[in-house]
Amino acid sequence: MKTLCQEESIKVPKGIKISVKSKTVEVTGKHGTLKRNFKHLPIELWLANGGKEVKARMYFAKSKQLSMLRSVCSHIANLFEGVQKKFEYRLRLVYAHFPINANIVNGGKTVEIRNFIGEKIVRTVHMLPGVTCEKSATTKDELVVSGADIELTGRSSALIHQSCLVKDKDIRKFLDGIYVSSHGVKEE
């Protein structure tokens, strides 16, 4: 069963500039500018109510295809939150015997991981553009990855996690590694 016309809308928060041009959304706030392209989706995107609302509309779609409308609105909401507050991922260094040593170099752009399960190799992880990493001020053995773009921030923390996976051992027993403990919008 196809739905003739379905619409979703999202309010634009105060203090944010937004422009929608041929399915490319550009959002500007106090933490910079974020751009997102929705050209691959068969939807209509436009600004309504004098730029106070973003609307997404879709014609002749089945229920599975209608789900992309809500997804687009969620992506745009993430852009709003990113330029207003920034996103942060908190990672914990977990080890049983050999203490993992994480050094942040290059002004928060690169993380060097040493002594993972006693290995001599130095693992180097470069953050994606616009993402910075720092050691937590309050908690021991914690890294904080923060950035305005939720995707780049999440991918950067995933790169850190993937850099120290245990190979050739029983992963139920060897639980060493760097794990994401929490993530969300940065608390001001």
GROMACS .gro file of N, CA and C in nm, residues 7-13 18 20 45-56 76 80:
model
   69
    7GLU      N    1   0.450   1.399   0.527
    7GLU     CA    2   0.533   1.514   0.558
    7GLU      C    3   0.586   1.504   0.700
    8GLU      N    4   0.710   1.550   0.719
    8GLU     CA    5   0.770   1.561   0.853
    8GLU      C    6   0.828   1.701   0.863
    9SER      N    7   0.828   1.757   0.984
    9SER     CA    8   0.889   1.890   1.000
    9SER      C    9   0.972   1.894   1.127
   10ILE      N   10   1.067   1.987   1.129
   10ILE     CA   11   1.153   2.004   1.246
   10ILE      C   12   1.176   2.153   1.267
   11LYS      N   13   1.162   2.197   1.392
   11LYS     CA   14   1.179   2.340   1.424
   11LYS      C   15   1.327   2.375   1.423
   12VAL      N   16   1.357   2.496   1.377
   12VAL     CA   17   1.495   2.546   1.379
   12VAL      C   18   1.516   2.620   1.511
   13PRO      N   19   1.615   2.578   1.593
   13PRO     CA   20   1.637   2.645   1.722
   13PRO      C   21   1.686   2.789   1.702
   18ILE      N   22   2.032   2.850   0.887
   18ILE     CA   23   2.019   2.728   0.807
   18ILE      C   24   1.985   2.765   0.663
   20VAL      N   25   1.882   2.563   0.285
   20VAL     CA   26   1.853   2.439   0.213
   20VAL      C   27   1.853   2.471   0.065
   45LEU      N   28   1.289   1.884   0.024
   45LEU     CA   29   1.332   1.954   0.146
   45LEU      C   30   1.317   2.104   0.123
   46TRP      N   31   1.255   2.173   0.220
   46TRP     CA   32   1.246   2.318   0.205
   46TRP      C   33   1.226   2.384   0.341
   47LEU      N   34   1.251   2.516   0.345
   47LEU     CA   35   1.232   2.593   0.467
   47LEU      C   36   1.091   2.653   0.466
   48ALA      N   37   1.022   2.640   0.579
   48ALA     CA   38   0.887   2.695   0.590
   48ALA      C   39   0.882   2.795   0.706
   49ASN      N   40   0.769   2.864   0.720
   49ASN     CA   41   0.747   2.961   0.828
   49ASN      C   42   0.857   3.066   0.836
   50GLY      N   43   0.900   3.114   0.721
   50GLY     CA   44   1.005   3.217   0.719
   50GLY      C   45   1.137   3.170   0.777
   51GLY      N   46   1.172   3.046   0.748
   51GLY     CA   47   1.301   2.993   0.793
   51GLY      C   48   1.302   2.943   0.936
   52LYS      N   49   1.182   2.930   0.999
   52LYS     CA   50   1.176   2.880   1.137
   52LYS      C   51   1.154   2.729   1.144
   53GLU      N   52   1.135   2.667   1.026
   53GLU     CA   53   1.100   2.524   1.024
   53GLU      C   54   1.157   2.461   0.897
   54VAL      N   55   1.204   2.337   0.910
   54VAL     CA   56   1.249   2.262   0.792
   54VAL      C   57   1.145   2.154   0.767
   55LYS      N   58   1.099   2.143   0.642
   55LYS     CA   59   0.999   2.041   0.612
   55LYS      C   60   1.053   1.942   0.509
   56ALA      N   61   1.016   1.817   0.528
   56ALA     CA   62   1.053   1.711   0.434
   56ALA      C   63   0.926   1.643   0.388
   76ILE      N   64   1.915   1.617   1.058
   76ILE     CA   65   1.918   1.763   1.066
   76ILE      C   66   1.920   1.808   1.212
   80PHE      N   67   2.190   2.049   1.420
   80PHE     CA   68   2.157   2.159   1.510
   80PHE      C   69   2.231   2.143   1.643
   0.00000   0.00000   0.00000
